[in-house]
mmCIF file with all atom_site columns, C-alpha atoms in Angstrom:
data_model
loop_
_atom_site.group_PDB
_atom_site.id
_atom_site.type_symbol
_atom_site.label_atom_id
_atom_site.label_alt_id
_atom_site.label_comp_id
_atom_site.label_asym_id
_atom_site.label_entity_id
_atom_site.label_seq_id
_atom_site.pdbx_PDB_ins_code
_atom_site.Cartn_x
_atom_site.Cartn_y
_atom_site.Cartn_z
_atom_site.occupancy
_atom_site.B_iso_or_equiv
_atom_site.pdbx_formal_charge
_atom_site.auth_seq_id
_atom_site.auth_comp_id
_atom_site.auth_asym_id
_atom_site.auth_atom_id
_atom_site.pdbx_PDB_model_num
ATOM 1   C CA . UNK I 1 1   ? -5.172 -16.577 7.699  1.00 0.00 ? 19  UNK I CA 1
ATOM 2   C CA . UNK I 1 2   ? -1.718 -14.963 8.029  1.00 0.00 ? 20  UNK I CA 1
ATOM 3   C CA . UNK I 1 3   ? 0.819  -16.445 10.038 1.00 0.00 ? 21  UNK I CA 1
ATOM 4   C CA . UNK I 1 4   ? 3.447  -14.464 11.854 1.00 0.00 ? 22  UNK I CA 1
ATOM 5   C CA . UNK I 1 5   ? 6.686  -15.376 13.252 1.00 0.00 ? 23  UNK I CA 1
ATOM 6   C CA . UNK I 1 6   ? 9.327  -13.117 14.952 1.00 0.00 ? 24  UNK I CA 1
ATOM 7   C CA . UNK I 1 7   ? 12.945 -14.101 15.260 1.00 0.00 ? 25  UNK I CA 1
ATOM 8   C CA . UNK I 1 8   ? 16.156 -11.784 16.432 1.00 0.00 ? 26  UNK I CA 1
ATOM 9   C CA . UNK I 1 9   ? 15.370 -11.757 20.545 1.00 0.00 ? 27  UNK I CA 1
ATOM 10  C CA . UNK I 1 10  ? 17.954 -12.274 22.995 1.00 0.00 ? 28  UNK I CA 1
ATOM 11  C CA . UNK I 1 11  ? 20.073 -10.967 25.933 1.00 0.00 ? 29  UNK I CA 1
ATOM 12  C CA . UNK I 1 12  ? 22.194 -7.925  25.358 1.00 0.00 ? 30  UNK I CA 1
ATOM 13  C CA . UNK I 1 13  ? 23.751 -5.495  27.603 1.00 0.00 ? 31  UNK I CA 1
ATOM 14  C CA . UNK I 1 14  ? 22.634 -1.657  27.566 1.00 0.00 ? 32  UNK I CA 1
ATOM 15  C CA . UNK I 1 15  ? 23.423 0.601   25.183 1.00 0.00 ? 33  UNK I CA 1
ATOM 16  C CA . UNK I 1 16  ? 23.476 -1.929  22.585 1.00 0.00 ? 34  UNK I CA 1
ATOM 17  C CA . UNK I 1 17  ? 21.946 -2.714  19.180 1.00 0.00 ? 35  UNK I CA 1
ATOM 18  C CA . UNK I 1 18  ? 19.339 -5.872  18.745 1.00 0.00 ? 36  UNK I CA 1
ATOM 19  C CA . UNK I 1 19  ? 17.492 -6.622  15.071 1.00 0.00 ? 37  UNK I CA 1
ATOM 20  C CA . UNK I 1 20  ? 13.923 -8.233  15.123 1.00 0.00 ? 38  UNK I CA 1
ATOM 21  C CA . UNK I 1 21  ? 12.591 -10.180 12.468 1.00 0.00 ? 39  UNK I CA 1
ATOM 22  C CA . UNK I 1 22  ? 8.907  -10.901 11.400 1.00 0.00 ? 40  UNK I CA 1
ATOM 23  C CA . UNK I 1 23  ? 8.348  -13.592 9.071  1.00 0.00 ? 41  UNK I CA 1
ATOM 24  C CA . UNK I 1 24  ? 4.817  -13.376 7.566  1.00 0.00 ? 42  UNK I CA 1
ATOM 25  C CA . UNK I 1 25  ? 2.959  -16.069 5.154  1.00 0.00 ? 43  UNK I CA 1
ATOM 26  C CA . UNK I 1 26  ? -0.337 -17.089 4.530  1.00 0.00 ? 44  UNK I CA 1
ATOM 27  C CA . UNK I 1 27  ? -2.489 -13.874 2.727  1.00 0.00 ? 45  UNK I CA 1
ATOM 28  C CA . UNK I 1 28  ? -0.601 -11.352 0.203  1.00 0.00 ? 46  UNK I CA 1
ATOM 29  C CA . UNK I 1 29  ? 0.677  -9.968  3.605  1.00 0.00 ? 47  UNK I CA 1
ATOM 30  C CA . UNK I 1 30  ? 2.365  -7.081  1.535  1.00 0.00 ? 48  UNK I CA 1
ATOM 31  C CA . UNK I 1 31  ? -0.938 -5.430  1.333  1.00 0.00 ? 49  UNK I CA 1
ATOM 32  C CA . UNK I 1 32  ? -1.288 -4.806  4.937  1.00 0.00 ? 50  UNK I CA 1
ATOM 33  C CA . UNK I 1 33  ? -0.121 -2.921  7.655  1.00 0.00 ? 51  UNK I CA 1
ATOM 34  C CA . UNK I 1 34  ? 2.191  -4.223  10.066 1.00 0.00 ? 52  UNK I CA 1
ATOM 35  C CA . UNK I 1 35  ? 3.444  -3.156  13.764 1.00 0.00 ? 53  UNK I CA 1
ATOM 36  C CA . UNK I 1 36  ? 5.296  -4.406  16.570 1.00 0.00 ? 54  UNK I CA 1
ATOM 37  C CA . UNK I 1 37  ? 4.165  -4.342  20.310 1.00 0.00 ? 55  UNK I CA 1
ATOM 38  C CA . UNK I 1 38  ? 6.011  -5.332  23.508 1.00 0.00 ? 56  UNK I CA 1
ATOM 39  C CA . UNK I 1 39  ? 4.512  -6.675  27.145 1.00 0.00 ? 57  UNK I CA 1
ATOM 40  C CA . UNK I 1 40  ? 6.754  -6.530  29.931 1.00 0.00 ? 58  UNK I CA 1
ATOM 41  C CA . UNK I 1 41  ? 6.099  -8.825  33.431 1.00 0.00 ? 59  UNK I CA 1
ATOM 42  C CA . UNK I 1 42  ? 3.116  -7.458  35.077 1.00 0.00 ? 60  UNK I CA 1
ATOM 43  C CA . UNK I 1 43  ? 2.610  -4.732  32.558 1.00 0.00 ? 61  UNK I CA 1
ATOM 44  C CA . UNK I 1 44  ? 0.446  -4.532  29.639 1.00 0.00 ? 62  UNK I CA 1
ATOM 45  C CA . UNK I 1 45  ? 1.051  -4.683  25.461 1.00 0.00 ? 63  UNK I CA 1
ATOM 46  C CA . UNK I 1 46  ? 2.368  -1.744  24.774 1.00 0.00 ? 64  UNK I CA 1
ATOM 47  C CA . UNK I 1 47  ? 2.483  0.169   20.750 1.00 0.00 ? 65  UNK I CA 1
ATOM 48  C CA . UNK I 1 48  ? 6.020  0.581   20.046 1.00 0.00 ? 66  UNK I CA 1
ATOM 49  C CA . UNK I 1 49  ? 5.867  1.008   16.224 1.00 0.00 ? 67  UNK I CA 1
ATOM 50  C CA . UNK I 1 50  ? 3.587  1.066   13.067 1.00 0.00 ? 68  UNK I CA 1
ATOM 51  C CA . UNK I 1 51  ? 4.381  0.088   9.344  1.00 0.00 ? 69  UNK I CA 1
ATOM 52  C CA . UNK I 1 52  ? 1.451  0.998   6.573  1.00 0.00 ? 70  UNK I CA 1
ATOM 53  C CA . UNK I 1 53  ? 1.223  -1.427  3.631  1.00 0.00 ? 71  UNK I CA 1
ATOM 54  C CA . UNK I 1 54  ? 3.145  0.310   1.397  1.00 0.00 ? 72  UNK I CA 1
ATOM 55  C CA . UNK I 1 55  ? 5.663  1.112   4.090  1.00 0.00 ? 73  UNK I CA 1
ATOM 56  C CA . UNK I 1 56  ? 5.502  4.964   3.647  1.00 0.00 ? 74  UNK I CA 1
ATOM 57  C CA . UNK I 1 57  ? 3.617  5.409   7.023  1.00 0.00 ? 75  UNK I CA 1
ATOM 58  C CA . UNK I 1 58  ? 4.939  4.821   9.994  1.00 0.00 ? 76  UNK I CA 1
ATOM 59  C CA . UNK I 1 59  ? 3.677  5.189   12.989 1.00 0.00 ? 77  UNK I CA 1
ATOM 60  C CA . UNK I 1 60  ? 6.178  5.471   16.638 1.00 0.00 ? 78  UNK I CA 1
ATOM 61  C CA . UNK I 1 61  ? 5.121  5.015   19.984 1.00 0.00 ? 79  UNK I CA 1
ATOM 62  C CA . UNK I 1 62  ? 6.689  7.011   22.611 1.00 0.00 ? 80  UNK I CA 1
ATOM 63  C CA . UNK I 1 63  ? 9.269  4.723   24.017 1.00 0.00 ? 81  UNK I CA 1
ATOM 64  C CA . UNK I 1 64  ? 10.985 3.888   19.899 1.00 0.00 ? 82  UNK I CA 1
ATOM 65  C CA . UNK I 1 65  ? 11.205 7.395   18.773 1.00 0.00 ? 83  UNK I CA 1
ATOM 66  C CA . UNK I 1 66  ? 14.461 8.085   18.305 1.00 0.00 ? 84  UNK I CA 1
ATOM 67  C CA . UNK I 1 67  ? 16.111 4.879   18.940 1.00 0.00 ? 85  UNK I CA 1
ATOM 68  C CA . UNK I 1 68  ? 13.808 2.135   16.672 1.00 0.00 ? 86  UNK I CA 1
ATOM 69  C CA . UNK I 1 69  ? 13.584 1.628   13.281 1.00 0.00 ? 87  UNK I CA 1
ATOM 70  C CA . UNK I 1 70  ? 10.917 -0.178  11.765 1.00 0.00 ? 88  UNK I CA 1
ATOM 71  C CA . UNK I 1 71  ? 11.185 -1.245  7.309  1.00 0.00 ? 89  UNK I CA 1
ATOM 72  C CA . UNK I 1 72  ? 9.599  -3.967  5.790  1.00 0.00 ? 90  UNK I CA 1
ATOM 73  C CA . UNK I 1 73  ? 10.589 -5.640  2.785  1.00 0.00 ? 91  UNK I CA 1
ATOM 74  C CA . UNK I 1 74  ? 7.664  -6.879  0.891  1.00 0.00 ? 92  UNK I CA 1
ATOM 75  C CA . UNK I 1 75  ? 9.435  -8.968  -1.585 1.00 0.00 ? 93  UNK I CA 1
ATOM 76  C CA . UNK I 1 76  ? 10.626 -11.274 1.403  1.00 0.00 ? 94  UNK I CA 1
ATOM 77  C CA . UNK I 1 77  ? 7.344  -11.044 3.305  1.00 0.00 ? 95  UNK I CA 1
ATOM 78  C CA . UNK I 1 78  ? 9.276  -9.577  6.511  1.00 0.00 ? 96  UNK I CA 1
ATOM 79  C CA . UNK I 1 79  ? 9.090  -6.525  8.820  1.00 0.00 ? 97  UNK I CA 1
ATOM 80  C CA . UNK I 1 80  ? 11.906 -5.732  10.562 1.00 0.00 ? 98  UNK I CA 1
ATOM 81  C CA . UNK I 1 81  ? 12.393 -3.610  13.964 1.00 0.00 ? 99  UNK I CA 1
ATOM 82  C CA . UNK I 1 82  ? 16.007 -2.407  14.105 1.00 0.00 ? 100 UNK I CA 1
ATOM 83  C CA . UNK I 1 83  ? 16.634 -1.195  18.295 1.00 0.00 ? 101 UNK I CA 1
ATOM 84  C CA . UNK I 1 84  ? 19.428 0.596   18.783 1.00 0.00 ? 102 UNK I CA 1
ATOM 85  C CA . UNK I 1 85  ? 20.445 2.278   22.335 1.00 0.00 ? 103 UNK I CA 1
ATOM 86  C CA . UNK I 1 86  ? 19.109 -0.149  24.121 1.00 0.00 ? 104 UNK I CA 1
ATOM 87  C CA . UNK I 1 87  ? 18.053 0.426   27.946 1.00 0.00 ? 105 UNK I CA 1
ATOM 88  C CA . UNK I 1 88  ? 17.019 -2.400  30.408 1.00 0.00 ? 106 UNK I CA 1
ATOM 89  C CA . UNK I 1 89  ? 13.388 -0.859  30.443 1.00 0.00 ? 107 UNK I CA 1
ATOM 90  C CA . UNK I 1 90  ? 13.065 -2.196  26.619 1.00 0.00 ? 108 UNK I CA 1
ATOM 91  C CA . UNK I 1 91  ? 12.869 -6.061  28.093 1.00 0.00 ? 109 UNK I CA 1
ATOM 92  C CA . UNK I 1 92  ? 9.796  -7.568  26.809 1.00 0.00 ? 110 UNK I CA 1
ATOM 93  C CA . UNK I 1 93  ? 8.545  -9.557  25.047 1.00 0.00 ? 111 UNK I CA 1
ATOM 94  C CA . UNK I 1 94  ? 8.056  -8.061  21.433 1.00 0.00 ? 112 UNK I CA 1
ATOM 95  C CA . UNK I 1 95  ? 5.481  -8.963  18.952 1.00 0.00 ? 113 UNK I CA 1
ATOM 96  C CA . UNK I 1 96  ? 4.408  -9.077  15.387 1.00 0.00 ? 114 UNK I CA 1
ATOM 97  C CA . UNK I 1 97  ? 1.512  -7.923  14.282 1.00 0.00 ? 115 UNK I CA 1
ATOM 98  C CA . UNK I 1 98  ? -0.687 -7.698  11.330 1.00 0.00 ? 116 UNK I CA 1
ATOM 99  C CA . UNK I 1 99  ? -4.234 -5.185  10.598 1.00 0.00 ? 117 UNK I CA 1
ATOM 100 C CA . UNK I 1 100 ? -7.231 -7.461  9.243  1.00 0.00 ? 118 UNK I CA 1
ATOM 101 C CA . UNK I 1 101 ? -7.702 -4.756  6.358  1.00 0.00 ? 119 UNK I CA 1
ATOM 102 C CA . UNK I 1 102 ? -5.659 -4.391  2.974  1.00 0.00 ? 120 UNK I CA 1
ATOM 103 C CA . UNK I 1 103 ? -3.942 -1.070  2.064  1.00 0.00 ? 121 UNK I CA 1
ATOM 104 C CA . UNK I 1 104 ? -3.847 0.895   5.415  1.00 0.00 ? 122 UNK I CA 1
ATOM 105 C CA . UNK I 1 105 ? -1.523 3.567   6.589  1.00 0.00 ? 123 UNK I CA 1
ATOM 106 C CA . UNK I 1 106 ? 0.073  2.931   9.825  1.00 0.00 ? 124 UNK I CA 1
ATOM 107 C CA . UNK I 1 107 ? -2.241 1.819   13.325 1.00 0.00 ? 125 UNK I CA 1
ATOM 108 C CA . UNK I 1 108 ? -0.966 2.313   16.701 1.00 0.00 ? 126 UNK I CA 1
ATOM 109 C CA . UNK I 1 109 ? -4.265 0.930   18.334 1.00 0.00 ? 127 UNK I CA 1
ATOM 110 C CA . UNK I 1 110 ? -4.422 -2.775  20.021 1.00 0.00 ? 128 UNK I CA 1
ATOM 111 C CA . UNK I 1 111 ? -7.847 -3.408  18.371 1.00 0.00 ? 129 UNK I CA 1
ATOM 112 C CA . UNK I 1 112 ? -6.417 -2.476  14.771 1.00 0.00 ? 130 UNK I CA 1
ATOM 113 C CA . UNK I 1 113 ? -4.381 -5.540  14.403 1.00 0.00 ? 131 UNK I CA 1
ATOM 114 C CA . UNK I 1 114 ? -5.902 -8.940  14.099 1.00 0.00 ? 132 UNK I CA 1
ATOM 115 C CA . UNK I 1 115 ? -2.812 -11.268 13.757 1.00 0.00 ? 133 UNK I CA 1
ATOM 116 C CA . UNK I 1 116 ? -0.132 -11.502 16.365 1.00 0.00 ? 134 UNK I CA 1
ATOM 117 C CA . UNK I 1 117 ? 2.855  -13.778 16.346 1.00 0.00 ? 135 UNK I CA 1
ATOM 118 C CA . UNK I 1 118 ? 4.224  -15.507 19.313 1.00 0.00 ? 136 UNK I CA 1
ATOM 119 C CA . UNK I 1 119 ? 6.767  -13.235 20.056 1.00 0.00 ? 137 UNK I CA 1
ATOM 120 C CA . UNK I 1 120 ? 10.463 -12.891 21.219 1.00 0.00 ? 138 UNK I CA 1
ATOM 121 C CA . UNK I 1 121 ? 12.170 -12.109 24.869 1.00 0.00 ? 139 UNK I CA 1
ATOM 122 C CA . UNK I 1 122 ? 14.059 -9.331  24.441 1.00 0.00 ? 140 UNK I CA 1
ATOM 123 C CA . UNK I 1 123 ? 16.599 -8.817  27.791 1.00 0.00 ? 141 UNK I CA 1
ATOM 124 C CA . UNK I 1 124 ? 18.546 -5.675  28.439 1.00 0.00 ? 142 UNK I CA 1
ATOM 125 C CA . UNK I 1 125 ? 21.409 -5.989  31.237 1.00 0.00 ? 143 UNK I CA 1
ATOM 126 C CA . UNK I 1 126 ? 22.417 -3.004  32.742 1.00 0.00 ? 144 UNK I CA 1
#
């Protein structure tokens, strides 16, 4: 089992800069790949961006490129999602999430990943 737990969310005004934090434990979670999704109210999960194990692939979904950085650091177990420019369209709820199979590039698809964290509220004023 792998265990994942995102930290960083919180309420900041357009424009500016918010870093998430993914936690991971359990399996050798450095030999998978990693992603982050977000669900809005009334919307559904959405791919925002993709890590590969090694973290050489990565994947973007339409609304990060440009403004999102994803890196992981496999030493400490975490993935991190840097968001910079933010607009109040980015509030969601984010998520962590891991692929059930070892050494993969990066996945963009819902039904790739097989461990999600709880997730973090992410709030954009305008």
């Amino acid at each position: 089992q792998v265990q994942l737990v995102e930290s960083g969310g919180g309420l900041v005004q357009a424009g500016g800069s918010l870093r998430l934090s993914c936690a991971a434990s359990g399996r050798t979670v450095s030999r998978y790949a990693m992603g982050w999704f977000r669900q809005a109210p009334g919307k559904e999960r959405e791919f925002v961006v993709g890590i590969g194990w090694s973290g050489a692939s990565i994947r973007y979904g339409e609304s990060a490129k440009g403004r999102f950085t994803i890196s992981r650091d496999n030493t400490k177990n975490t993935v991190y999602l840097q968001m910079n420019s933010l607009k109040p369209e980015d509030t969601a709820v984010y998520y962590c999430a891991a692929v059930g199979a070892a050494f993969g590039l990066a996945r963009s698809s819902y039904s790739d990943y097989a461990y999600w964290g709880q997730g973090t509220q992410v709030t954009v004023s305008s």
